[in-house]
Coordinates of C-alpha atoms in Angstrom, one line a residue:
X1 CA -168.7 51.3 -52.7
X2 CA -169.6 50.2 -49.2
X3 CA -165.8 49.9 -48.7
X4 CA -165.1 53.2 -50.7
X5 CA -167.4 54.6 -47.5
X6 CA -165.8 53.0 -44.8
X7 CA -162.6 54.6 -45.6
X8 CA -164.0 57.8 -45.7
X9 CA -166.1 57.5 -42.3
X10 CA -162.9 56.2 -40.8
X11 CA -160.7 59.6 -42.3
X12 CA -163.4 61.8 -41.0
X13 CA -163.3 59.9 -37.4
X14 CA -159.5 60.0 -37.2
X15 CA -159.6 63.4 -38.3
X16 CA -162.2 64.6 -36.0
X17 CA -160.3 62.9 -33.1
X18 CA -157.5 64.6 -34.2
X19 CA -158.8 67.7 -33.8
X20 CA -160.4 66.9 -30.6
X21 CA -157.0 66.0 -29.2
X22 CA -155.3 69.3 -30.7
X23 CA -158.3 71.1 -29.1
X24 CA -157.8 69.7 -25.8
X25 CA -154.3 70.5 -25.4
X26 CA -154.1 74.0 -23.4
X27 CA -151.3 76.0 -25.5
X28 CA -148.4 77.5 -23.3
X29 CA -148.9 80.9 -21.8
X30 CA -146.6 83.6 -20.3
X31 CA -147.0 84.9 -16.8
X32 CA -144.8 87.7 -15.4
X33 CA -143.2 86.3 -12.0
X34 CA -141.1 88.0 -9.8
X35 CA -139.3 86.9 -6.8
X36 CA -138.4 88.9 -4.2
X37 CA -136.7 88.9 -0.7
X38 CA -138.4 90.1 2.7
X39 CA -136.6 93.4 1.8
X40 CA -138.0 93.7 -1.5
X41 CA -135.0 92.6 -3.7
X42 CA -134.9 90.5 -6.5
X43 CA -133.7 87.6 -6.7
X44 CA -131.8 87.3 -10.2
X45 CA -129.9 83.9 -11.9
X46 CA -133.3 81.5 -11.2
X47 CA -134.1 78.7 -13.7
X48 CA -137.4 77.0 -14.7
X49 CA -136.4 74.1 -12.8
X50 CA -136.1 75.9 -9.1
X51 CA -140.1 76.3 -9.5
X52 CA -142.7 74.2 -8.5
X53 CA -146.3 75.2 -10.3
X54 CA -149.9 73.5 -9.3
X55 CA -153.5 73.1 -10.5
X56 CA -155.7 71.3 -9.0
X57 CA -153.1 69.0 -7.3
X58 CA -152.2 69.0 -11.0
X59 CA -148.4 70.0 -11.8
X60 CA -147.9 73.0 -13.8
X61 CA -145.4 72.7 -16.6
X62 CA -142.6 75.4 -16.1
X63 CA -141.1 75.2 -19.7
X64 CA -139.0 78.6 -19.8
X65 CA -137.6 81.2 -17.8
X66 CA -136.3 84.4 -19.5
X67 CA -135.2 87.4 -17.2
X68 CA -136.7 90.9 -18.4
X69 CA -135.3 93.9 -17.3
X70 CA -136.3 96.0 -20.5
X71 CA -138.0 99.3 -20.8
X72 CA -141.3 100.0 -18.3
X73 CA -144.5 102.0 -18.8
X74 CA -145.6 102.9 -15.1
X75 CA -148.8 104.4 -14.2
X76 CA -149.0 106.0 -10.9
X77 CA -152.2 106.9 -9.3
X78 CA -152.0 109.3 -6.7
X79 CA -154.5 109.9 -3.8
X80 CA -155.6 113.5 -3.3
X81 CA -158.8 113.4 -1.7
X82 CA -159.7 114.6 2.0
X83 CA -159.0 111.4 3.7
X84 CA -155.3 112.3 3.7
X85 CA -153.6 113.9 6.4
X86 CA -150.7 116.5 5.6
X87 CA -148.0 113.8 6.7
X88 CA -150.0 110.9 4.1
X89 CA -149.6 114.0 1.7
X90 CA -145.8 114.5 2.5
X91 CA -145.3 110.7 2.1
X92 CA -146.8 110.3 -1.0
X93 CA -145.1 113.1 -2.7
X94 CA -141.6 111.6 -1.3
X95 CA -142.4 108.2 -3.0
X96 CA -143.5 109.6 -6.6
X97 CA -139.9 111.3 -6.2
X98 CA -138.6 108.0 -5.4
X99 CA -140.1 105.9 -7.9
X100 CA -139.3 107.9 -10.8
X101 CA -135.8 109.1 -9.1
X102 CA -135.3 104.8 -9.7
X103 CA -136.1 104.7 -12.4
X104 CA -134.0 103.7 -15.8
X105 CA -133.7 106.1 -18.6
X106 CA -135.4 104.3 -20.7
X107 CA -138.5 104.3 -18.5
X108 CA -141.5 106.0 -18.8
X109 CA -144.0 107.2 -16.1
X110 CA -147.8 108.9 -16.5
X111 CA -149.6 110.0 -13.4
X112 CA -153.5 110.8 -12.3
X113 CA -154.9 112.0 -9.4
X114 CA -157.9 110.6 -8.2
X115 CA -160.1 112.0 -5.6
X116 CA -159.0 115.5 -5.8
X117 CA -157.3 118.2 -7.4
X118 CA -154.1 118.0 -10.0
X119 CA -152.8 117.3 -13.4
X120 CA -153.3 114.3 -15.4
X121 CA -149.8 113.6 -17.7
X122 CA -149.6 111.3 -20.1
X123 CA -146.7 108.9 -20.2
X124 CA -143.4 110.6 -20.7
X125 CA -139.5 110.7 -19.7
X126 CA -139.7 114.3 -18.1
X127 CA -139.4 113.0 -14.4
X128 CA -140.5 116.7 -13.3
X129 CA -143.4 116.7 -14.7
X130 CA -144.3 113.7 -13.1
X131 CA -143.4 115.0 -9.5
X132 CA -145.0 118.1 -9.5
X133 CA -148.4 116.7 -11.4
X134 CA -150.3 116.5 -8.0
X135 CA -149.5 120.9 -7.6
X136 CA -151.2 121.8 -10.6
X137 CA -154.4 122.6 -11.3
X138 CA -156.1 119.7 -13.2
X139 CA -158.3 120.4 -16.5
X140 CA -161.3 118.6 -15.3
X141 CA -161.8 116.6 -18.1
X142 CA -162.6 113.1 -16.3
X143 CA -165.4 114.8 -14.4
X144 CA -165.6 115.7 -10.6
X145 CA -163.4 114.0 -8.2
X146 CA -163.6 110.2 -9.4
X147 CA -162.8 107.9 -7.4
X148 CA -159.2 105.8 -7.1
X149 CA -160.8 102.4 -9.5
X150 CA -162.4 104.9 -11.6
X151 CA -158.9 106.7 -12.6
X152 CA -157.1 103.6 -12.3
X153 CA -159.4 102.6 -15.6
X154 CA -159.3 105.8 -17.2
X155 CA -155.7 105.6 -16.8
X156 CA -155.9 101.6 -17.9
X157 CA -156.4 103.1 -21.9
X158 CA -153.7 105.0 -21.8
X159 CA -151.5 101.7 -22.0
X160 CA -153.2 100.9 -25.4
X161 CA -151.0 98.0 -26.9
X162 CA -149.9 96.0 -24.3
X163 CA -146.0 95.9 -23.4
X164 CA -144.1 93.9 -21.3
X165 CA -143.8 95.0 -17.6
X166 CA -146.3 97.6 -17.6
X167 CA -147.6 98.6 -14.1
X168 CA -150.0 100.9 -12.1
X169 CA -148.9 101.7 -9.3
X170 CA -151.5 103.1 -6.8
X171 CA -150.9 105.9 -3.7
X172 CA -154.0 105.6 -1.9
X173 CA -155.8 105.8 1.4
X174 CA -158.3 103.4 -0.1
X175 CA -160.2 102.3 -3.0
X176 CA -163.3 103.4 -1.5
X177 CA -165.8 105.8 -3.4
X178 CA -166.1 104.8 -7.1
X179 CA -168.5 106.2 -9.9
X180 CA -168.3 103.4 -12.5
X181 CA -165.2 100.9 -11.5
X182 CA -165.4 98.4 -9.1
X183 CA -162.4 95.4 -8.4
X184 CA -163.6 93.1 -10.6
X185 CA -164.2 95.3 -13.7
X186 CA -160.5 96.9 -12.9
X187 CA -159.3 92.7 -11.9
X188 CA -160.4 92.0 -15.5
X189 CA -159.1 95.2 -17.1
X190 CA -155.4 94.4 -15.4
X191 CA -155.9 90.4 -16.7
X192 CA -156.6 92.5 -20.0
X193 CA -154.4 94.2 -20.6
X194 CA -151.6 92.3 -19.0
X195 CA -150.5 94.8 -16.4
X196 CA -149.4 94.4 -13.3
X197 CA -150.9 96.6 -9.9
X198 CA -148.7 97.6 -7.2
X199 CA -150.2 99.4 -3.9
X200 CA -148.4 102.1 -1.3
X201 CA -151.1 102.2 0.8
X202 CA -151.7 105.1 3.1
X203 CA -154.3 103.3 5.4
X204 CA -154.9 100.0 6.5
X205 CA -155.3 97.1 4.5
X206 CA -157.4 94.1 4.8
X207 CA -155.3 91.1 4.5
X208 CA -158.4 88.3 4.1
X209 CA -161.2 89.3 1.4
X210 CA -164.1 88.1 -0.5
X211 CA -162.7 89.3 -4.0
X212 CA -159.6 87.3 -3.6
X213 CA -159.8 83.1 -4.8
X214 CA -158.6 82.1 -1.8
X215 CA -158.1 82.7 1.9
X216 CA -154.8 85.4 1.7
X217 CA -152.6 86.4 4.6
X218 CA -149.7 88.9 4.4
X219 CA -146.6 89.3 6.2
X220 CA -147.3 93.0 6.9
X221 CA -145.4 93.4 10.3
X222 CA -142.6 93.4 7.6
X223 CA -144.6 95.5 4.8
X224 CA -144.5 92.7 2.4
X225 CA -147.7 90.8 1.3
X226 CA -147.8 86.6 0.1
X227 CA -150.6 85.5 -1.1
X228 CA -151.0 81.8 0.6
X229 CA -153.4 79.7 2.7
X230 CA -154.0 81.0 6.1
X231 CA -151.8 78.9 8.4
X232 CA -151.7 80.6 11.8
X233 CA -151.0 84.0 11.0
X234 CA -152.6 87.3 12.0
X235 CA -155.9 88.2 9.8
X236 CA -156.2 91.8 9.8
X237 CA -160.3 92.5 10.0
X238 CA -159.9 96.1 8.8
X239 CA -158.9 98.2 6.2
X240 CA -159.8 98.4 2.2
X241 CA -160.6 95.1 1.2
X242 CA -159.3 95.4 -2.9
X243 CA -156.3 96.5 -2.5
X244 CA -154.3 93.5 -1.5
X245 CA -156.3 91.1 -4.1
X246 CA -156.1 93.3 -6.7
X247 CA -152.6 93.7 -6.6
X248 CA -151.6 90.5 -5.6
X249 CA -153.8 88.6 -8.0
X250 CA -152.3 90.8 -11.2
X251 CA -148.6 89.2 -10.3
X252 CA -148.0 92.6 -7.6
X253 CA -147.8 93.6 -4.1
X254 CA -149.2 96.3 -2.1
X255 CA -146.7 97.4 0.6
X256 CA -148.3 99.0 3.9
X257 CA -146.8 102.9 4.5
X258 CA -148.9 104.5 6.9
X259 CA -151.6 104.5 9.3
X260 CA -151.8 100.8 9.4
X261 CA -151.5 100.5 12.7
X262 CA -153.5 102.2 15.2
X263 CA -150.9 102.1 17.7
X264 CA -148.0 104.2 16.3
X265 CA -147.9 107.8 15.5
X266 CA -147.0 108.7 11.7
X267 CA -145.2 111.5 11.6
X268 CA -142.8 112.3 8.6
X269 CA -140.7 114.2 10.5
X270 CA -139.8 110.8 12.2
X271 CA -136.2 109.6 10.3
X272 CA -137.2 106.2 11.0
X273 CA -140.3 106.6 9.5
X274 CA -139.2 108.7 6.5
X275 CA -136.5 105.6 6.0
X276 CA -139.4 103.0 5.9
X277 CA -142.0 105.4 3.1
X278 CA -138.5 105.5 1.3
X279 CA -137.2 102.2 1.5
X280 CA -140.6 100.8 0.5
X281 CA -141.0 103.4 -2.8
X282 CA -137.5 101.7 -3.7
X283 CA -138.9 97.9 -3.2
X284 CA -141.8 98.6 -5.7
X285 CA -139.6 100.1 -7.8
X286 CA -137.4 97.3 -7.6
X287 CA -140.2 94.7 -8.6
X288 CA -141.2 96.9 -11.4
X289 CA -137.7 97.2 -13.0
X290 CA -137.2 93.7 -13.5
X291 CA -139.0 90.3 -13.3
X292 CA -138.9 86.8 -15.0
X293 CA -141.4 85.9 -18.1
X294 CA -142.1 82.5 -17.6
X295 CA -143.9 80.2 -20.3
X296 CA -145.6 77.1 -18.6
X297 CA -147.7 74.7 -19.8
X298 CA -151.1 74.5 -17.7
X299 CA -153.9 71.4 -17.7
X300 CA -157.3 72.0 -19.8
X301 CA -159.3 74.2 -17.9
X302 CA -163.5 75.3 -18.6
X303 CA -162.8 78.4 -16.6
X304 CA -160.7 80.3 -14.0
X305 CA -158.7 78.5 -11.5
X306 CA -156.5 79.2 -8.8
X307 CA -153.0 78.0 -9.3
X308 CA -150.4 78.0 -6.6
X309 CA -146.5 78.3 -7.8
X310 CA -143.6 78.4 -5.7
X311 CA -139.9 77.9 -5.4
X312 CA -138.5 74.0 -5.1
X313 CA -137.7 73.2 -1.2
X314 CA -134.3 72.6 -2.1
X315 CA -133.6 75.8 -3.8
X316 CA -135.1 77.4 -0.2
X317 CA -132.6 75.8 1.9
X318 CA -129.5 77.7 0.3
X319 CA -131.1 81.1 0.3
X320 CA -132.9 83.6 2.5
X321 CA -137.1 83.3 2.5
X322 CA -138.0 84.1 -1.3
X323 CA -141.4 85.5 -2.1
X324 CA -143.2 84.8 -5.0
X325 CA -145.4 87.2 -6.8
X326 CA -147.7 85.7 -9.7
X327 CA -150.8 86.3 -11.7
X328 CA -153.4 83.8 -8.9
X329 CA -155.9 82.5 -12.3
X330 CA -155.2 80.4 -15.1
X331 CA -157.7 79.6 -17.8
X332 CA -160.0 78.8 -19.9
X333 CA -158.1 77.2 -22.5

């Protein structure tokens, strides 16, 4: 009997350190990734091996790379409040033309104004509805004038069932002025709903913030952002202090378009600066229409970290500066 027991503790043990072991072991994840020049192309024909992913000083296991250029669901958000000057409003009405002029025909765009006046329209194919959305009387059925975070979570449920390579994409002054939403209610909504945030931002932007993991600094001078530790570069002091977190934690970007610098007059009867609010509308468009899925492996984790994930130094030495654009939290698992 006593050896009848023995057996039996020793099953139980080896089967509870089983399950221990199975428990332990952090299952692979997807993260959308995309990689990008200093223009704001993409960079196609990478493999799992030209990236180098970190934890903790811990590697991150890079098991597959698949490159997605399927269908998109894109969400813009449009500024209409008083903040905007009548160039910001010519500017953001050429890049809604722009993103949706880029766009495939199997893509599908909804758009809300926040802040203002103009009509909400639910995702669809008809690209003219989309462009003129911000002429027509709205219904007022999300109540008066809520703020940019506030539509970008109403306009979070219209995803429902997540799909791959859905994107907001938010026109905006600021994110200043919210009812209800704040970043990290819309940060976890994004995580969520595994939707990635892009930002054409019609004011300045703060490129160091408290919402963000860790110390951020952007290339701006060259409207591109990088989310990386701050190693002698210029800290912009003002500006909105979400929107470059936001979008660069959710795997995005938010490209500077006007009024960003105090120095230089926007006007958008200037061709240069027309070519720029286009040229930037295209990159965005560009990082929405395609990007790589990539399944890694990460370490057990209790709760959120910050993970850093890059391309290999040799792959950097055969190609122009590549960017990388990335979810910034792993975990728990």
């Amino acid at each position: 009997m006593a050896s009848r027991i023995l057996t039996i503790a020793s099953v139980v043990l080896g089967l509870s350190s089983l399950s221990s072991s199975q428990q332990s072991a952090c299952k692979a994840v997807e993260v959308p990734v995309g990689v990008i020049s200093m223009s704001g192309d993409v960079f196609r024909g990478l493999a799992a091996e030209d990236f180098l992913g970190r934890i903790q000083k811990k590697p991150v296991a890079v098991k597959a790379l698949t490159y997605d250029d399927g269908p998109r669901r894109v969400l813009i958000v449009a500024d209409a409040g008083k903040k905007l000057s009548a160039d910001s409003r010519k500017a953001e009405a050429e890049m809604i033309q722009i993103l949706v002029a880029n766009a495939r025909p199997e893509d599908t765009f909804a758009i809300m104004p926040a802040r203002g006046s103009g009509q909400d329209v639910n995702f669809t194919a008809d690209r003219n509805a989309i462009t003129q959305a911000l002429s027509q009387s709205g219904d007022g059925k999300r109540g008066k004038e809520p703020g940019v975070l506030d539509t970008v979570m109403s306009g979070i449920e219209w995803f429902g069932t997540p799909q791959a390579g859905d994107a907001v994409v938010v026109i905006a002054y600021d994110l200043e002025g919210n009812h209800k939403a704040n970043a990290k209610t819309v940060a976890k909504a994004l995580e969520s709903g595994h939707i990635r945030m892009f930002g054409l931002a019609l004011g300045p932007v703060q490129t160091k913030s408290s919402v963000a993991t860790s110390t951020v600094t952007s290339t701006t001078s060259q409207g591109l952002a990088q989310s990386r530790p701050l190693v002698g570069d210029t800290v912009y002091s003002t500006g909105d202090e979400h929107f470059f977190p936001l979008t660069a934690n959710s795997g995005g970007l938010v490209l500077g378009v006007m009024n960003g610098n105090s120095q230089r007059n926007y006007k958008i009867d200037d061709p240069r600066l027309l070519q720029e609010v286009r040229q930037k509308a295209r990159s965005v468009s560009k990082m929405i229409a395609a990007y790589y899925r990539m399944q890694i492996e990460p370490p057990q984790l209790s709760h959120p970290e910050d993970w850093s994930l890059e391309i290999n130094g040799e792959m950097q030495k055969h190609t122009q500066p590549m960017f990388v654009l990335y979810p910034h939290e792993l975990g728990p698992c």
